[in-house]
CSV table of C-alpha atoms and ligand atoms in Angstrom, one decimal:
chain,number,residue,atom,x,y,z
A,9,UNK,CA,0.0,0.1,0.1
A,10,UNK,CA,1.5,3.2,-1.1
A,11,UNK,CA,1.9,6.2,1.2
A,12,UNK,CA,-0.9,8.7,1.4
A,13,UNK,CA,0.3,11.7,-0.7
A,14,UNK,CA,-0.1,15.2,1.2
A,15,UNK,CA,-1.2,18.4,-0.5
A,16,UNK,CA,2.1,20.5,-0.6
A,17,UNK,CA,2.3,23.0,2.3
A,18,UNK,CA,0.4,26.3,1.4
A,19,UNK,CA,2.5,29.6,1.3
A,20,UNK,CA,-0.3,32.2,2.2
A,21,UNK,CA,2.4,34.6,1.3
A,22,UNK,CA,2.6,32.9,-2.4
A,23,UNK,CA,-1.2,32.8,-3.4
A,24,UNK,CA,-2.6,35.2,-5.3
A,25,UNK,CA,-6.5,36.3,-4.9
A,26,UNK,CA,-9.3,37.4,-7.3
A,27,UNK,CA,-10.6,40.9,-6.9
A,28,UNK,CA,-14.0,41.9,-8.6
A,29,UNK,CA,-15.2,45.3,-8.6
A,30,UNK,CA,-18.9,45.6,-8.4
A,31,UNK,CA,-20.4,46.6,-11.4
A,32,UNK,CA,-17.2,45.1,-13.6
A,33,UNK,CA,-17.7,42.1,-15.8
A,34,UNK,CA,-13.7,41.3,-15.4
A,35,UNK,CA,-12.2,40.1,-12.3
A,36,UNK,CA,-8.3,40.4,-11.9
A,37,UNK,CA,-5.6,38.9,-10.0
A,38,UNK,CA,-3.9,40.5,-6.9
A,39,UNK,CA,-0.4,39.1,-6.1
A,40,UNK,CA,0.7,38.7,-2.3
A,41,UNK,CA,1.1,41.8,-0.5
A,42,UNK,CA,-0.3,43.7,-3.5
A,43,UNK,CA,-3.1,46.4,-2.5
A,44,UNK,CA,-6.3,46.2,-4.2
A,45,UNK,CA,-5.6,49.8,-6.0
A,46,UNK,CA,-2.4,48.9,-7.3
A,47,UNK,CA,-3.9,45.6,-8.8
A,48,UNK,CA,-6.6,47.3,-10.2
A,49,UNK,CA,-4.7,49.8,-11.7
A,50,UNK,CA,-2.2,47.7,-13.3
A,51,UNK,CA,-5.2,45.2,-14.7
A,52,UNK,CA,-6.6,48.7,-16.4
A,53,UNK,CA,-9.4,48.9,-14.0
A,54,UNK,CA,-9.9,52.1,-12.7
A,55,UNK,CA,-10.5,53.0,-8.9
A,56,UNK,CA,-10.7,56.4,-7.6
A,57,UNK,CA,-7.7,57.2,-5.8
A,58,UNK,CA,-5.9,60.8,-5.0
A,59,UNK,CA,-2.9,60.1,-2.4
A,60,UNK,CA,-2.1,56.5,-2.7
A,61,UNK,CA,-0.8,56.3,0.7
A,62,UNK,CA,-3.6,56.1,3.4
A,63,UNK,CA,-4.1,59.6,4.0
A,64,UNK,CA,-7.0,61.2,1.9
A,65,UNK,CA,-9.8,58.6,2.0
A,66,UNK,CA,-10.7,59.1,-1.5
A,67,UNK,CA,-10.1,55.2,-2.4
A,68,UNK,CA,-12.5,54.0,0.1
A,69,UNK,CA,-14.5,50.8,-0.8
A,70,UNK,CA,-17.3,48.6,0.5
A,71,UNK,CA,-16.0,44.8,1.2
A,72,UNK,CA,-18.8,43.1,-0.5
A,73,UNK,CA,-17.4,39.6,0.0
A,74,UNK,CA,-14.2,37.9,1.2
A,75,UNK,CA,-11.4,39.3,3.3
A,76,UNK,CA,-9.1,41.9,3.5
A,77,UNK,CA,-5.7,42.9,5.6
A,78,UNK,CA,-6.3,46.5,6.2
A,79,UNK,CA,-2.4,46.3,7.0
A,80,UNK,CA,-1.4,50.4,8.2
A,81,UNK,CA,-4.3,51.8,7.3
A,82,UNK,CA,-4.3,54.9,9.4
A,83,UNK,CA,-7.0,55.3,12.3
A,84,UNK,CA,-7.7,59.0,11.2
A,85,UNK,CA,-8.5,57.7,7.6
A,86,UNK,CA,-10.6,54.4,8.7
A,87,UNK,CA,-12.3,54.4,11.6
A,88,UNK,CA,-12.6,51.4,13.8
A,89,UNK,CA,-16.6,52.1,13.1
A,90,UNK,CA,-15.9,52.1,9.3
A,91,UNK,CA,-13.7,48.8,9.2
A,92,UNK,CA,-16.6,47.0,11.5
A,93,UNK,CA,-19.2,48.4,8.7
A,94,UNK,CA,-16.6,46.5,6.0
A,95,UNK,CA,-15.1,49.7,4.6
A,96,UNK,CA,-11.6,49.6,3.4
A,97,UNK,CA,-8.8,51.9,2.0
A,98,UNK,CA,-8.0,50.8,-1.4
A,99,UNK,CA,-4.5,51.4,-1.4
A,100,UNK,CA,-3.8,50.1,1.9
A,101,UNK,CA,-5.8,46.9,1.9
A,102,UNK,CA,-4.7,43.7,0.5
A,103,UNK,CA,-7.0,40.7,-0.5
A,104,UNK,CA,-6.8,37.7,2.1
A,105,UNK,CA,-9.5,35.6,0.2
A,106,UNK,CA,-11.4,36.4,-3.4
A,107,UNK,CA,-13.2,39.8,-2.9
A,108,UNK,CA,-15.7,41.9,-4.4
A,109,UNK,CA,-14.9,45.4,-3.7
A,110,UNK,CA,-17.6,48.3,-4.4
A,111,UNK,CA,-15.9,52.1,-4.9
A,112,UNK,CA,-17.8,54.5,-2.4
A,113,UNK,CA,-16.2,57.3,-4.9
A,114,UNK,CA,-17.9,58.5,-7.9
A,115,UNK,CA,-16.3,56.5,-10.9
A,116,UNK,CA,-15.5,58.6,-13.9
A,117,UNK,CA,-16.1,57.2,-16.9
A,118,UNK,CA,-15.8,59.8,-19.1
A,119,UNK,CA,-12.3,60.6,-18.1
A,120,UNK,CA,-9.5,58.2,-20.1
A,121,UNK,CA,-7.6,56.1,-17.7
A,122,UNK,CA,-4.1,55.0,-18.2
A,123,UNK,CA,-2.6,51.6,-16.7
A,124,UNK,CA,-0.4,51.7,-13.9
A,125,UNK,CA,3.0,50.2,-14.7
A,126,UNK,CA,6.4,50.4,-13.7
A,127,UNK,CA,9.2,52.1,-15.6
A,128,UNK,CA,13.2,52.6,-15.6
A,129,UNK,CA,13.8,56.3,-15.5
A,130,UNK,CA,17.2,57.7,-16.3
A,131,UNK,CA,18.2,61.1,-15.3
A,132,UNK,CA,19.1,63.8,-18.1
A,133,UNK,CA,19.4,66.9,-15.8
A,134,UNK,CA,19.0,68.1,-12.7
A,135,UNK,CA,19.2,71.4,-12.0
A,136,UNK,CA,18.7,74.1,-8.9
A,137,UNK,CA,15.5,76.3,-10.0
A,138,UNK,CA,14.8,78.1,-6.9
A,139,UNK,CA,15.4,77.8,-2.9
A,140,UNK,CA,15.8,74.5,-2.0
A,141,UNK,CA,14.0,73.6,-5.4
A,142,UNK,CA,15.2,71.1,-8.2
A,143,UNK,CA,13.9,70.5,-11.5
A,144,UNK,CA,14.6,66.7,-12.6
A,145,UNK,CA,14.3,65.6,-16.3
A,146,UNK,CA,14.3,61.9,-17.1
A,147,UNK,CA,14.1,59.8,-19.4
A,148,UNK,CA,12.0,56.5,-19.8
A,149,UNK,CA,12.7,53.3,-20.8
A,150,UNK,CA,9.0,53.3,-22.6
A,151,UNK,CA,6.6,56.1,-23.1
A,152,UNK,CA,4.1,56.7,-20.4
A,153,UNK,CA,0.7,57.7,-21.2
A,154,UNK,CA,-0.8,60.0,-18.5
A,155,UNK,CA,-2.9,62.9,-17.9
A,156,UNK,CA,-2.1,66.4,-17.5
A,157,UNK,CA,-2.2,66.9,-13.7
A,158,UNK,CA,-1.4,63.1,-12.7
A,159,UNK,CA,1.7,62.1,-10.6
A,160,UNK,CA,4.5,59.4,-10.6
A,161,UNK,CA,6.2,57.5,-7.6
A,162,UNK,CA,9.8,57.8,-7.9
A,163,UNK,CA,11.3,54.8,-5.9
A,164,UNK,CA,14.7,55.3,-4.1
A,165,UNK,CA,16.9,53.0,-5.0
A,166,UNK,CA,17.8,50.1,-2.7
A,167,UNK,CA,15.1,51.1,-0.4
A,168,UNK,CA,11.8,50.5,-2.1
A,169,UNK,CA,10.2,53.4,-0.4
A,170,UNK,CA,8.5,55.8,-2.9
A,171,UNK,CA,8.1,59.3,-3.2
A,172,UNK,CA,5.1,61.1,-5.2
A,173,UNK,CA,5.7,64.1,-7.5
A,174,UNK,CA,3.5,65.5,-10.3
A,175,UNK,CA,4.8,65.6,-14.1
A,176,UNK,CA,5.1,69.3,-14.6
A,177,UNK,CA,5.3,68.3,-18.6
A,178,UNK,CA,2.2,67.8,-21.0
A,179,UNK,CA,1.2,64.4,-22.2
A,180,UNK,CA,2.1,65.1,-25.1
A,181,UNK,CA,5.6,64.4,-23.8
A,182,UNK,CA,5.3,61.0,-22.9
A,183,UNK,CA,9.3,59.7,-22.4
A,184,UNK,CA,10.9,62.5,-21.5
A,185,UNK,CA,9.4,63.7,-18.0
A,186,UNK,CA,9.8,67.0,-15.6
A,187,UNK,CA,9.4,67.3,-11.5
A,188,UNK,CA,9.9,70.0,-9.3
A,189,UNK,CA,11.1,68.5,-6.1
A,190,UNK,CA,11.0,70.8,-2.9
A,191,UNK,CA,13.6,69.7,0.0
A,192,UNK,CA,12.4,68.4,3.0
A,193,UNK,CA,15.2,68.6,6.1
A,194,UNK,CA,15.9,65.0,6.8
A,195,UNK,CA,13.8,63.8,3.9
A,196,UNK,CA,14.7,60.0,2.7
A,197,UNK,CA,14.1,61.0,-1.2
A,198,UNK,CA,15.1,64.8,-1.0
A,199,UNK,CA,17.8,65.1,1.7
A,200,UNK,CA,19.1,61.6,1.2
A,201,UNK,CA,18.7,61.2,-2.4
A,202,UNK,CA,17.6,64.0,-4.9
A,203,UNK,CA,19.5,66.9,-3.2
A,204,UNK,CA,22.4,64.3,-1.9
A,205,UNK,CA,23.8,62.2,-4.7
A,206,UNK,CA,21.4,62.0,-7.7
A,207,UNK,CA,23.2,62.4,-11.2
A,208,UNK,CA,23.0,62.8,-14.7
A,209,UNK,CA,22.9,58.9,-16.2
A,210,UNK,CA,21.5,57.6,-12.8
A,211,UNK,CA,18.7,55.2,-13.3
A,212,UNK,CA,15.8,54.5,-10.6
A,213,UNK,CA,12.4,52.7,-10.9
A,214,UNK,CA,9.2,55.0,-11.5
A,215,UNK,CA,5.7,53.9,-11.2
A,216,UNK,CA,3.0,55.8,-12.9
A,217,UNK,CA,0.5,57.7,-13.7
A,218,UNK,CA,-1.5,58.3,-10.8
A,219,UNK,CA,-3.7,60.5,-9.5
A,220,UNK,CA,-7.4,62.0,-10.6
A,221,UNK,CA,-6.3,65.5,-10.5
A,222,UNK,CA,-6.4,66.8,-14.3
A,223,UNK,CA,-7.6,68.6,-17.0
A,224,UNK,CA,-8.4,66.2,-19.7
A,225,UNK,CA,-11.5,67.8,-21.6
A,226,UNK,CA,-12.5,70.9,-23.4
A,227,UNK,CA,-14.7,73.2,-21.1
A,228,UNK,CA,-16.2,76.3,-21.6
A,229,UNK,CA,-15.7,77.8,-17.9
A,230,UNK,CA,-12.1,80.1,-18.0
A,231,UNK,CA,-10.0,78.8,-15.3
A,232,UNK,CA,-7.9,80.0,-12.3
A,233,UNK,CA,-4.8,77.9,-11.3
A,234,UNK,CA,-3.3,78.6,-8.0
A,235,UNK,CA,0.2,77.1,-7.1
A,236,UNK,CA,1.8,77.2,-3.7
A,237,UNK,CA,5.9,76.4,-4.3
A,238,UNK,CA,6.2,73.4,-6.1
A,239,UNK,CA,2.4,73.2,-6.8
A,240,UNK,CA,3.3,75.0,-9.8
A,241,UNK,CA,4.2,71.2,-11.3
A,242,UNK,CA,0.8,69.8,-12.3
A,243,UNK,CA,-0.4,73.3,-13.1
A,244,UNK,CA,2.3,73.6,-15.8
A,245,UNK,CA,1.4,70.3,-17.6
A,246,UNK,CA,-2.3,71.1,-17.4
A,247,UNK,CA,-1.5,74.9,-18.7
A,248,UNK,CA,0.8,73.3,-21.6
A,249,UNK,CA,-2.1,70.6,-22.3
A,250,UNK,CA,-4.7,73.2,-22.5
A,251,UNK,CA,-3.2,75.8,-24.8
A,252,UNK,CA,-1.5,73.2,-27.2
A,253,UNK,CA,-4.9,71.9,-27.6
A,254,UNK,CA,-7.2,74.8,-27.0
A,255,UNK,CA,-9.1,73.4,-24.3
A,256,UNK,CA,-10.1,76.3,-22.1
A,257,UNK,CA,-11.3,79.7,-23.1
A,258,UNK,CA,-9.1,81.4,-20.6
A,259,UNK,CA,-6.3,80.7,-18.3
A,260,UNK,CA,-5.0,82.6,-15.2
A,261,UNK,CA,-2.4,81.3,-13.8
A,262,UNK,CA,-1.4,82.4,-9.9
A,263,UNK,CA,2.1,81.4,-8.0
A,264,UNK,CA,2.6,82.1,-4.5
A,265,UNK,CA,5.9,81.9,-3.0
A,266,UNK,CA,7.4,83.6,0.0
A,267,UNK,CA,10.4,85.2,-1.7
A,268,UNK,CA,11.1,86.4,-5.0
A,269,UNK,CA,14.0,83.5,-5.1
A,270,UNK,CA,11.2,80.9,-4.5
A,271,UNK,CA,9.6,81.5,-7.4
A,272,UNK,CA,10.7,79.6,-10.7
A,273,UNK,CA,9.9,79.2,-14.2
A,274,UNK,CA,9.2,83.1,-14.1
A,275,UNK,CA,10.8,83.8,-17.6
A,276,UNK,CA,8.9,80.6,-19.2
A,277,UNK,CA,5.5,81.9,-18.3
A,278,UNK,CA,6.3,85.5,-18.7
A,279,UNK,CA,6.7,84.5,-22.5
A,280,UNK,CA,3.4,82.4,-22.3
A,281,UNK,CA,1.7,85.3,-21.5
A,282,UNK,CA,3.0,87.3,-24.6
A,283,UNK,CA,2.4,84.5,-26.6
A,284,UNK,CA,-1.0,84.0,-25.7
A,285,UNK,CA,-3.7,86.3,-25.2
A,286,UNK,CA,-5.9,84.5,-23.6
A,287,UNK,CA,-3.2,83.1,-20.9
A,288,UNK,CA,-2.4,85.5,-18.0
A,289,UNK,CA,0.5,84.9,-15.1
A,290,UNK,CA,0.5,87.0,-12.0
A,291,UNK,CA,3.3,85.5,-9.1
A,292,UNK,CA,2.6,86.6,-5.6
A,293,UNK,CA,5.1,87.2,-2.4
A,294,UNK,CA,3.5,86.5,0.7
A,295,UNK,CA,6.8,88.3,2.8
A,296,UNK,CA,8.7,90.0,0.2
A,297,UNK,CA,8.1,93.1,-1.6
A,298,UNK,CA,9.0,93.3,-5.1
A,299,UNK,CA,12.3,95.0,-6.2
A,300,UNK,CA,11.8,98.5,-8.5
A,301,UNK,CA,14.1,96.9,-11.0
A,302,UNK,CA,12.6,93.5,-11.1
A,303,UNK,CA,10.6,93.2,-14.4
A,304,UNK,CA,7.9,91.5,-13.0
A,305,UNK,CA,7.2,94.2,-10.2
A,306,UNK,CA,4.5,95.3,-12.9
A,307,UNK,CA,2.5,92.1,-13.1
A,308,UNK,CA,3.5,90.8,-9.7
A,309,UNK,CA,1.5,91.1,-6.4
A,310,UNK,CA,2.4,91.1,-2.8
A,311,UNK,CA,0.3,89.2,-0.1
A,312,UNK,CA,-1.0,85.9,0.5
A,313,UNK,CA,-1.7,84.3,-3.3
A,314,UNK,CA,-5.3,83.5,-2.6
A,315,UNK,CA,-5.6,87.1,-1.4
A,316,UNK,CA,-4.4,88.4,-4.6
A,317,UNK,CA,-7.0,86.1,-6.6
A,318,UNK,CA,-9.8,87.6,-4.4
A,319,UNK,CA,-8.4,91.1,-5.4
A,320,UNK,CA,-8.3,90.2,-9.0
A,321,UNK,CA,-11.7,89.0,-9.4
A,322,UNK,CA,-15.1,90.4,-7.7
A,323,UNK,CA,-16.9,87.4,-8.9
A,324,UNK,CA,-15.9,83.9,-10.0
A,325,UNK,CA,-19.4,82.8,-11.1
A,326,UNK,CA,-18.8,80.7,-14.4
A,327,UNK,CA,-15.2,79.9,-13.9
A,328,UNK,CA,-13.5,76.8,-12.7
A,329,UNK,CA,-10.3,76.3,-10.3
A,330,UNK,CA,-7.1,73.9,-10.1
A,331,UNK,CA,-5.0,74.4,-7.2
A,332,UNK,CA,-2.4,72.7,-5.7
A,333,UNK,CA,0.2,73.2,-2.5
A,334,UNK,CA,0.1,73.2,1.0
A,335,UNK,CA,-3.6,71.8,2.8
A,336,UNK,CA,-3.6,75.3,4.3
A,337,UNK,CA,-3.4,77.4,0.9
A,338,UNK,CA,-5.9,74.9,-0.7
A,339,UNK,CA,-8.2,75.6,2.0
A,340,UNK,CA,-8.2,79.4,1.9
A,341,UNK,CA,-8.4,79.0,-1.7
A,342,UNK,CA,-11.6,76.8,-1.4
A,343,UNK,CA,-13.1,79.3,0.6
A,344,UNK,CA,-12.4,82.4,-1.3
A,345,UNK,CA,-13.5,81.0,-4.7
A,346,UNK,CA,-16.9,79.6,-3.2
A,347,UNK,CA,-17.2,83.5,-1.7
A,348,UNK,CA,-16.7,84.8,-4.8
A,349,UNK,CA,-19.5,82.3,-6.0
A,350,UNK,CA,-17.4,79.8,-7.9
A,351,UNK,CA,-19.5,76.3,-8.0
A,352,UNK,CA,-18.0,73.5,-5.8
A,353,UNK,CA,-18.3,71.0,-8.2
A,354,UNK,CA,-16.0,73.1,-10.6
A,355,UNK,CA,-12.9,73.5,-8.0
A,356,UNK,CA,-10.3,70.6,-8.2
A,357,UNK,CA,-7.5,70.3,-6.0
A,358,UNK,CA,-4.3,68.4,-5.2
A,359,UNK,CA,-2.9,68.9,-1.5
A,360,UNK,CA,0.5,68.4,-0.8
A,361,UNK,CA,0.8,65.4,1.7
A,362,UNK,CA,3.6,64.2,4.0
A,363,UNK,CA,4.7,60.9,2.8
A,364,UNK,CA,3.7,58.1,5.6
A,365,UNK,CA,6.4,56.2,6.9
A,366,UNK,CA,4.4,52.6,6.7
A,367,UNK,CA,6.3,49.8,8.9
A,368,UNK,CA,8.4,48.1,6.0
A,369,UNK,CA,10.3,51.6,5.6
A,370,UNK,CA,10.3,53.0,9.2
A,371,UNK,CA,13.7,54.0,8.8
A,372,UNK,CA,12.8,56.3,5.9
A,373,UNK,CA,12.1,60.0,6.8
A,374,UNK,CA,9.2,61.8,5.8
A,375,UNK,CA,9.2,64.0,2.3
A,376,UNK,CA,6.8,66.6,1.8
A,377,UNK,CA,5.5,66.0,-1.8
A,378,UNK,CA,2.7,66.8,-4.3
A,379,UNK,CA,0.4,65.4,-4.4
B,11,FES,S1,-6.5,57.1,1.1
B,11,FES,FE1,-5.9,55.8,-0.5
B,11,FES,S2,-6.2,57.1,-2.2
B,11,FES,FE2,-5.7,58.4,-0.5
């Protein structure tokens, strides 16, 4: 009599699970330790999301069937009551069985979405452009399609830790990407990498595209774009895309910095304003005065950038807004624009976030990045 055969030992960490998004006929597989959101975007299945690091709550889903591991989902984004009610963060939760999930946020079927992929990026140039601010230009091994306003995750070599930065180039440039990076003292990606030894020719992994801040379609409303610091990056992509394709009847860019040396791409946007009648550019200094011999002293404003906008527009009814910068700036801008009668549905925003340090990367210091 032969010995009974035993099933090979199950190694849970090697098992993939099938994920179904309610309403979609096509399930997809999630690899071990892969978040539901990551698996969905790589499979070409769109799910609402913004920060992809557990801080905004945009990716909340209802788990209709099956089990998930919430991993490091923060309590402030996903409360204990919400977990009990079967909710999960798509960007944090991993399936522990086959699951069916239902996104709580609205799924925008009108916007074209591009699958998430990993690329190899080679540094072409890295330059100081303003106080503690660098422009990083990279070449990808393959073209990446994306929407103007989206971002990518730059993976710090030998650490697996990713940091998120918006593309500043338009989607028409699919292989050469531009990022604006502000130094965060002690930041793993900035002080520890981009402001330390990163040089021309260096290679790293880049994941993208991500995020749902975008301008894709033609719109009839004129747009006000307000950027604080490196919040200019996705707005630059949006402006270039809108001008290239004549998508917006008028574009008004406001860029806020504390001091003159915090501003950058001044010559670029000044020239753009001279070239396009329907594009205006107004930089604002919150802690400095314009010097009389500064060629921008006429167009430039003094004060908080949101106050400058309010001073320039007595009514924002029938207009739209694209905002990117620190949370306090976004909050002030939203209040001001609503007071000026802009419809809330026409206010689009991307907030800077401080990168979370999940347990796997607990020794990595946070960086402040857009989004
Ligand atoms: S919490 Fe998941 S995308 Fe922000």
